Amino acid sequence: HLHIASTYRSSITDPNLQNQPIRDPRQAKLIRRAFIPRGPDYILVEIDQAALEFRGAANFWKDPAMIAYASDPKLDVHRDIASECYDLPISDVSKDARSYAKNGFVFPRLYGSYYKNIAGNMWNNIKKIKTKSGKEMRDHLAERGMKDYEAFENRIKTVQENFDSRFPHWSKEKDIWWETYLKRGWFELATGFVCAGVFKYNNLMNTPIQGPSFHIVLWL
């Protein structure tokens, strides 16, 4: 569907193929077995544009540091933030640690969340994560002085401060973006769609990134 989501991204029903579980290996395997090509001459493919939404954010906010990350394939903002969140050397950041930092910190922060909400969600998933070297993340954090949630929350607060300093242009422009919307009640996406009406803060930060990023997939 191209007309339902307020951010102008797509949505899918019957079944919802955009939200099949993948982080639980058992569920992922079982559910994916239910989707079968209709014959030997057909295959199912999945398109995943690497770092598309972060590149969309860099394009929208025009933050030089974001643009540098988005332009250099050797750089990886999600890996670097995972390293900070979990107090890990970059070489010991596992795929799962990167994924939970990406979806638990980077995008929530870009979309208006703050450290208390971010820390709570990330802490709830600690038991699912290991370091690249195979150590349980909870054990690693305990060794680094984060034996309880309060210590981890303080860590995430510091990471948020560093994140905002890492991308200073975005940090300033997001407040201007919000104030401008409050004055006029509408805004335009990079792809030409005009959004008007009541938007929460998080929606206002999300929409100009998520919508155009999906439109790029349509064009491709």
PDB file of C-alpha atoms in Angstrom:
ATOM      1  CA  HIS A   1       0.000   0.000   0.000  1.00  0.00           C
ATOM      2  CA  LEU A   2       1.340   3.428  -0.922  1.00  0.00           C
ATOM      3  CA  HIS A   3      -1.371   5.558   0.677  1.00  0.00           C
ATOM      4  CA  ILE A   4      -1.706   4.450   4.312  1.00  0.00           C
ATOM      5  CA  ALA A   5       1.461   5.228   6.293  1.00  0.00           C
ATOM      6  CA  SER A   6       1.664   8.901   7.289  1.00  0.00           C
ATOM      7  CA  THR A   7       5.403   8.946   6.526  1.00  0.00           C
ATOM      8  CA  TYR A   8       4.693   8.002   2.869  1.00  0.00           C
ATOM      9  CA  ARG A   9       6.599   4.759   3.232  1.00  0.00           C
ATOM     10  CA  SER A  10       4.951   1.530   2.093  1.00  0.00           C
ATOM     11  CA  SER A  11       2.885  -0.874   4.153  1.00  0.00           C
ATOM     12  CA  ILE A  12       1.920  -4.474   3.405  1.00  0.00           C
ATOM     13  CA  THR A  13      -0.945  -6.683   4.535  1.00  0.00           C
ATOM     14  CA  ASP A  14      -2.171 -10.249   3.938  1.00  0.00           C
ATOM     15  CA  PRO A  15       0.560 -11.145   4.909  1.00  0.00           C
ATOM     16  CA  ASN A  16       2.774  -8.366   6.258  1.00  0.00           C
ATOM     17  CA  LEU A  17       6.046  -9.259   4.541  1.00  0.00           C
ATOM     18  CA  GLN A  18       7.820  -6.167   5.881  1.00  0.00           C
ATOM     19  CA  ASN A  19       7.770  -7.407   9.458  1.00  0.00           C
ATOM     20  CA  GLN A  20       8.722 -11.064   9.426  1.00  0.00           C
ATOM     21  CA  PRO A  21      10.775 -11.910  12.544  1.00  0.00           C
ATOM     22  CA  ILE A  22      14.458 -12.381  11.845  1.00  0.00           C
ATOM     23  CA  ARG A  23      16.164 -11.830  15.212  1.00  0.00           C
ATOM     24  CA  ASP A  24      14.799 -15.063  16.625  1.00  0.00           C
ATOM     25  CA  PRO A  25      16.554 -17.666  14.433  1.00  0.00           C
ATOM     26  CA  ARG A  26      13.943 -20.353  15.096  1.00  0.00           C
ATOM     27  CA  GLN A  27      10.999 -18.127  14.200  1.00  0.00           C
ATOM     28  CA  ALA A  28      12.789 -16.781  11.159  1.00  0.00           C
ATOM     29  CA  LYS A  29      13.457 -20.269   9.812  1.00  0.00           C
ATOM     30  CA  LEU A  30       9.920 -21.512  10.432  1.00  0.00           C
ATOM     31  CA  ILE A  31       8.134 -18.514   8.956  1.00  0.00           C
ATOM     32  CA  ARG A  32      10.323 -18.252   5.872  1.00  0.00           C
ATOM     33  CA  ARG A  33       9.636 -21.902   5.055  1.00  0.00           C
ATOM     34  CA  ALA A  34       5.990 -20.923   4.511  1.00  0.00           C
ATOM     35  CA  PHE A  35       6.804 -18.745   1.486  1.00  0.00           C
ATOM     36  CA  ILE A  36       7.438 -20.933  -1.544  1.00  0.00           C
ATOM     37  CA  PRO A  37       7.965 -19.932  -5.206  1.00  0.00           C
ATOM     38  CA  ARG A  38       5.069 -21.090  -7.362  1.00  0.00           C
ATOM     39  CA  GLY A  39       7.262 -23.285  -9.532  1.00  0.00           C
ATOM     40  CA  PRO A  40      10.845 -24.288 -10.420  1.00  0.00           C
ATOM     41  CA  ASP A  41      11.208 -21.323 -12.761  1.00  0.00           C
ATOM     42  CA  TYR A  42      10.446 -18.793 -10.015  1.00  0.00           C
ATOM     43  CA  ILE A  43      12.501 -17.472  -7.129  1.00  0.00           C
ATOM     44  CA  LEU A  44      11.764 -15.117  -4.245  1.00  0.00           C
ATOM     45  CA  VAL A  45      14.123 -12.178  -3.795  1.00  0.00           C
ATOM     46  CA  GLU A  46      14.505  -9.570  -1.091  1.00  0.00           C
ATOM     47  CA  ILE A  47      15.885  -6.089  -1.767  1.00  0.00           C
ATOM     48  CA  ASP A  48      17.850  -4.380   0.976  1.00  0.00           C
ATOM     49  CA  GLN A  49      19.498  -1.049   0.223  1.00  0.00           C
ATOM     50  CA  ALA A  50      22.455  -0.825   2.609  1.00  0.00           C
ATOM     51  CA  ALA A  51      22.259   2.091   5.063  1.00  0.00           C
ATOM     52  CA  LEU A  52      19.573   3.732   2.936  1.00  0.00           C
ATOM     53  CA  GLU A  53      17.757   5.537   5.745  1.00  0.00           C
ATOM     54  CA  PHE A  54      20.970   6.853   7.272  1.00  0.00           C
ATOM     55  CA  ARG A  55      21.978   8.139   3.855  1.00  0.00           C
ATOM     56  CA  GLY A  56      18.535   9.683   3.584  1.00  0.00           C
ATOM     57  CA  ALA A  57      19.127  11.388   6.923  1.00  0.00           C
ATOM     58  CA  ALA A  58      22.500  12.682   5.753  1.00  0.00           C
ATOM     59  CA  ASN A  59      20.905  14.067   2.607  1.00  0.00           C
ATOM     60  CA  PHE A  60      18.079  15.719   4.525  1.00  0.00           C
ATOM     61  CA  TRP A  61      20.028  17.243   7.401  1.00  0.00           C
ATOM     62  CA  LYS A  62      23.128  18.152   5.355  1.00  0.00           C
ATOM     63  CA  ASP A  63      25.329  17.354   8.336  1.00  0.00           C
ATOM     64  CA  PRO A  64      28.955  17.073   7.110  1.00  0.00           C
ATOM     65  CA  ALA A  65      29.780  14.256   9.545  1.00  0.00           C
ATOM     66  CA  MET A  66      26.683  12.295   8.487  1.00  0.00           C
ATOM     67  CA  ILE A  67      27.579  12.819   4.842  1.00  0.00           C
ATOM     68  CA  ALA A  68      31.090  11.520   5.521  1.00  0.00           C
ATOM     69  CA  TYR A  69      29.680   8.363   7.082  1.00  0.00           C
ATOM     70  CA  ALA A  70      27.138   7.932   4.295  1.00  0.00           C
ATOM     71  CA  SER A  71      29.725   8.426   1.543  1.00  0.00           C
ATOM     72  CA  ASP A  72      32.570   6.224   2.737  1.00  0.00           C
ATOM     73  CA  PRO A  73      31.918   2.454   2.646  1.00  0.00           C
ATOM     74  CA  LYS A  74      34.784   1.951   5.091  1.00  0.00           C
ATOM     75  CA  LEU A  75      32.903   3.892   7.760  1.00  0.00           C
ATOM     76  CA  ASP A  76      30.041   2.350   9.721  1.00  0.00           C
ATOM     77  CA  VAL A  77      28.086   4.555  12.119  1.00  0.00           C
ATOM     78  CA  HIS A  78      26.095   1.632  13.560  1.00  0.00           C
ATOM     79  CA  ARG A  79      29.280  -0.300  14.360  1.00  0.00           C
ATOM     80  CA  ASP A  80      30.896   2.760  15.938  1.00  0.00           C
ATOM     81  CA  ILE A  81      27.857   3.517  18.098  1.00  0.00           C
ATOM     82  CA  ALA A  82      27.650  -0.141  19.157  1.00  0.00           C
ATOM     83  CA  SER A  83      31.270   0.119  20.225  1.00  0.00           C
ATOM     84  CA  GLU A  84      30.394   3.110  22.415  1.00  0.00           C
ATOM     85  CA  CYS A  85      27.135   1.727  23.816  1.00  0.00           C
ATOM     86  CA  TYR A  86      28.654  -1.567  24.897  1.00  0.00           C
ATOM     87  CA  ASP A  87      32.157  -0.265  25.654  1.00  0.00           C
ATOM     88  CA  LEU A  88      33.665  -2.650  23.120  1.00  0.00           C
ATOM     89  CA  PRO A  89      36.657  -2.346  20.808  1.00  0.00           C
ATOM     90  CA  ILE A  90      35.392  -2.077  17.248  1.00  0.00           C
ATOM     91  CA  SER A  91      37.030  -5.393  16.416  1.00  0.00           C
ATOM     92  CA  ASP A  92      34.784  -7.130  18.990  1.00  0.00           C
ATOM     93  CA  VAL A  93      31.461  -5.684  17.797  1.00  0.00           C
ATOM     94  CA  SER A  94      29.298  -8.606  16.703  1.00  0.00           C
ATOM     95  CA  LYS A  95      26.583  -8.518  14.049  1.00  0.00           C
ATOM     96  CA  ASP A  96      23.883  -8.633  16.730  1.00  0.00           C
ATOM     97  CA  ALA A  97      25.520  -5.879  18.783  1.00  0.00           C
ATOM     98  CA  ARG A  98      25.657  -3.688  15.688  1.00  0.00           C
ATOM     99  CA  SER A  99      22.036  -4.457  14.846  1.00  0.00           C
ATOM    100  CA  TYR A 100      20.741  -3.612  18.315  1.00  0.00           C
ATOM    101  CA  ALA A 101      22.746  -0.385  18.361  1.00  0.00           C
ATOM    102  CA  LYS A 102      21.391   0.535  14.936  1.00  0.00           C
ATOM    103  CA  ASN A 103      17.746  -0.110  15.784  1.00  0.00           C
ATOM    104  CA  GLY A 104      18.021   0.600  19.485  1.00  0.00           C
ATOM    105  CA  PHE A 105      20.104   3.784  19.491  1.00  0.00           C
ATOM    106  CA  VAL A 106      20.986   5.359  16.131  1.00  0.00           C
ATOM    107  CA  PHE A 107      17.542   5.542  14.578  1.00  0.00           C
ATOM    108  CA  PRO A 108      15.609   6.184  17.805  1.00  0.00           C
ATOM    109  CA  ARG A 109      17.944   9.114  18.495  1.00  0.00           C
ATOM    110  CA  LEU A 110      17.665  10.440  14.955  1.00  0.00           C
ATOM    111  CA  TYR A 111      13.901  10.154  15.255  1.00  0.00           C
ATOM    112  CA  GLY A 112      13.644  12.097  18.484  1.00  0.00           C
ATOM    113  CA  SER A 113      13.987   9.594  21.330  1.00  0.00           C
ATOM    114  CA  TYR A 114      16.288  10.214  24.281  1.00  0.00           C
ATOM    115  CA  TYR A 115      18.622   8.210  26.453  1.00  0.00           C
ATOM    116  CA  LYS A 116      16.170   7.000  29.121  1.00  0.00           C
ATOM    117  CA  ASN A 117      13.865   5.336  26.586  1.00  0.00           C
ATOM    118  CA  ILE A 118      16.801   4.149  24.493  1.00  0.00           C
ATOM    119  CA  ALA A 119      18.654   2.631  27.461  1.00  0.00           C
ATOM    120  CA  GLY A 120      15.564   0.765  28.664  1.00  0.00           C
ATOM    121  CA  ASN A 121      14.924  -0.838  25.294  1.00  0.00           C
ATOM    122  CA  MET A 122      18.564  -1.748  24.778  1.00  0.00           C
ATOM    123  CA  TRP A 123      18.906  -3.201  28.283  1.00  0.00           C
ATOM    124  CA  ASN A 124      15.912  -5.471  27.697  1.00  0.00           C
ATOM    125  CA  ASN A 125      17.781  -7.066  24.798  1.00  0.00           C
ATOM    126  CA  ILE A 126      21.169  -7.479  26.486  1.00  0.00           C
ATOM    127  CA  LYS A 127      20.605 -11.186  27.115  1.00  0.00           C
ATOM    128  CA  LYS A 128      20.245 -11.767  23.358  1.00  0.00           C
ATOM    129  CA  ILE A 129      23.669 -10.365  22.483  1.00  0.00           C
ATOM    130  CA  LYS A 130      27.196 -11.700  22.564  1.00  0.00           C
ATOM    131  CA  THR A 131      30.442 -10.006  21.669  1.00  0.00           C
ATOM    132  CA  LYS A 132      32.167 -11.060  18.468  1.00  0.00           C
ATOM    133  CA  SER A 133      34.573 -13.107  20.569  1.00  0.00           C
ATOM    134  CA  GLY A 134      31.614 -15.028  22.009  1.00  0.00           C
ATOM    135  CA  LYS A 135      31.261 -13.529  25.486  1.00  0.00           C
ATOM    136  CA  GLU A 136      27.771 -12.883  26.864  1.00  0.00           C
ATOM    137  CA  MET A 137      27.158  -9.138  26.625  1.00  0.00           C
ATOM    138  CA  ARG A 138      25.814  -8.951  30.176  1.00  0.00           C
ATOM    139  CA  ASP A 139      29.068 -10.483  31.449  1.00  0.00           C
ATOM    140  CA  HIS A 140      31.141  -8.100  29.350  1.00  0.00           C
ATOM    141  CA  LEU A 141      29.221  -5.076  30.636  1.00  0.00           C
ATOM    142  CA  ALA A 142      29.667  -6.252  34.230  1.00  0.00           C
ATOM    143  CA  GLU A 143      33.414  -6.449  33.647  1.00  0.00           C
ATOM    144  CA  ARG A 144      33.297  -2.872  32.359  1.00  0.00           C
ATOM    145  CA  GLY A 145      31.540  -1.636  35.499  1.00  0.00           C
ATOM    146  CA  MET A 146      27.960  -1.827  34.208  1.00  0.00           C
ATOM    147  CA  LYS A 147      26.515  -4.459  36.529  1.00  0.00           C
ATOM    148  CA  ASP A 148      23.016  -2.985  36.681  1.00  0.00           C
ATOM    149  CA  TYR A 149      20.581  -0.943  34.601  1.00  0.00           C
ATOM    150  CA  GLU A 150      21.435   2.358  36.273  1.00  0.00           C
ATOM    151  CA  ALA A 151      25.074   2.093  35.236  1.00  0.00           C
ATOM    152  CA  PHE A 152      24.065   1.174  31.679  1.00  0.00           C
ATOM    153  CA  GLU A 153      21.645   4.102  31.488  1.00  0.00           C
ATOM    154  CA  ASN A 154      24.441   6.459  32.525  1.00  0.00           C
ATOM    155  CA  ARG A 155      26.572   4.976  29.759  1.00  0.00           C
ATOM    156  CA  ILE A 156      23.841   5.591  27.172  1.00  0.00           C
ATOM    157  CA  LYS A 157      23.419   9.154  28.414  1.00  0.00           C
ATOM    158  CA  THR A 158      27.101   9.751  27.683  1.00  0.00           C
ATOM    159  CA  VAL A 159      26.770   8.080  24.266  1.00  0.00           C
ATOM    160  CA  GLN A 160      23.841  10.406  23.479  1.00  0.00           C
ATOM    161  CA  GLU A 161      25.921  13.442  24.387  1.00  0.00           C
ATOM    162  CA  ASN A 162      28.746  12.180  22.172  1.00  0.00           C
ATOM    163  CA  PHE A 163      26.300  11.405  19.334  1.00  0.00           C
ATOM    164  CA  ASP A 164      24.904  14.933  19.417  1.00  0.00           C
ATOM    165  CA  SER A 165      28.453  16.331  19.403  1.00  0.00           C
ATOM    166  CA  ARG A 166      29.448  13.971  16.584  1.00  0.00           C
ATOM    167  CA  PHE A 167      26.694  15.435  14.392  1.00  0.00           C
ATOM    168  CA  PRO A 168      26.487  19.084  15.505  1.00  0.00           C
ATOM    169  CA  HIS A 169      24.720  20.412  12.405  1.00  0.00           C
ATOM    170  CA  TRP A 170      21.914  17.864  12.801  1.00  0.00           C
ATOM    171  CA  SER A 171      21.729  18.597  16.536  1.00  0.00           C
ATOM    172  CA  LYS A 172      21.084  22.265  15.810  1.00  0.00           C
ATOM    173  CA  GLU A 173      18.901  21.910  12.725  1.00  0.00           C
ATOM    174  CA  LYS A 174      16.463  19.421  14.279  1.00  0.00           C
ATOM    175  CA  ASP A 175      15.383  22.090  16.781  1.00  0.00           C
ATOM    176  CA  ILE A 176      14.920  24.645  13.996  1.00  0.00           C
ATOM    177  CA  TRP A 177      12.935  22.061  12.013  1.00  0.00           C
ATOM    178  CA  TRP A 178      10.595  21.535  14.967  1.00  0.00           C
ATOM    179  CA  GLU A 179      10.089  25.259  15.606  1.00  0.00           C
ATOM    180  CA  THR A 180       9.387  25.912  11.928  1.00  0.00           C
ATOM    181  CA  TYR A 181       6.736  23.202  11.845  1.00  0.00           C
ATOM    182  CA  LEU A 182       5.062  24.583  14.984  1.00  0.00           C
ATOM    183  CA  LYS A 183       4.739  27.977  13.301  1.00  0.00           C
ATOM    184  CA  ARG A 184       3.293  26.865   9.952  1.00  0.00           C
ATOM    185  CA  GLY A 185       1.830  23.384  10.531  1.00  0.00           C
ATOM    186  CA  TRP A 186       3.165  21.673   7.425  1.00  0.00           C
ATOM    187  CA  PHE A 187       6.392  20.575   5.757  1.00  0.00           C
ATOM    188  CA  GLU A 188       7.555  19.228   2.407  1.00  0.00           C
ATOM    189  CA  LEU A 189       9.494  16.040   1.730  1.00  0.00           C
ATOM    190  CA  ALA A 190      12.511  15.956  -0.576  1.00  0.00           C
ATOM    191  CA  THR A 191      10.382  13.922  -3.001  1.00  0.00           C
ATOM    192  CA  GLY A 192       7.694  16.617  -3.216  1.00  0.00           C
ATOM    193  CA  PHE A 193       4.991  15.313  -0.874  1.00  0.00           C
ATOM    194  CA  VAL A 194       3.471  17.919   1.426  1.00  0.00           C
ATOM    195  CA  CYS A 195       2.656  16.766   4.961  1.00  0.00           C
ATOM    196  CA  ALA A 196       0.207  18.827   7.012  1.00  0.00           C
ATOM    197  CA  GLY A 197      -1.656  18.371  10.266  1.00  0.00           C
ATOM    198  CA  VAL A 198      -0.735  17.259  13.756  1.00  0.00           C
ATOM    199  CA  PHE A 199       2.656  15.542  14.063  1.00  0.00           C
ATOM    200  CA  LYS A 200       4.329  14.414  17.246  1.00  0.00           C
ATOM    201  CA  TYR A 201       7.992  15.323  17.645  1.00  0.00           C
ATOM    202  CA  ASN A 202       9.177  11.814  16.800  1.00  0.00           C
ATOM    203  CA  ASN A 203       6.971  11.646  13.691  1.00  0.00           C
ATOM    204  CA  LEU A 204       8.284  14.993  12.525  1.00  0.00           C
ATOM    205  CA  MET A 205      11.850  13.707  12.734  1.00  0.00           C
ATOM    206  CA  ASN A 206      10.995  10.351  11.175  1.00  0.00           C
ATOM    207  CA  THR A 207       8.839  11.301   8.186  1.00  0.00           C
ATOM    208  CA  PRO A 208      11.274  13.346   6.029  1.00  0.00           C
ATOM    209  CA  ILE A 209      13.777  10.481   6.231  1.00  0.00           C
ATOM    210  CA  GLN A 210      11.635   7.360   6.071  1.00  0.00           C
ATOM    211  CA  GLY A 211       9.343   8.517   3.273  1.00  0.00           C
ATOM    212  CA  PRO A 212      11.947   9.654   0.717  1.00  0.00           C
ATOM    213  CA  SER A 213      14.161   6.652   1.549  1.00  0.00           C
ATOM    214  CA  PHE A 214      11.342   4.335   0.519  1.00  0.00           C
ATOM    215  CA  HIS A 215      10.719   6.372  -2.623  1.00  0.00           C
ATOM    216  CA  ILE A 216      14.318   5.703  -3.642  1.00  0.00           C
ATOM    217  CA  VAL A 217      13.561   1.966  -3.463  1.00  0.00           C
ATOM    218  CA  LEU A 218      10.554   2.521  -5.749  1.00  0.00           C
ATOM    219  CA  TRP A 219      12.670   4.391  -8.283  1.00  0.00           C
ATOM    220  CA  LEU A 220      15.292   1.656  -8.266  1.00  0.00           C
TER     221      LEU A 220
END
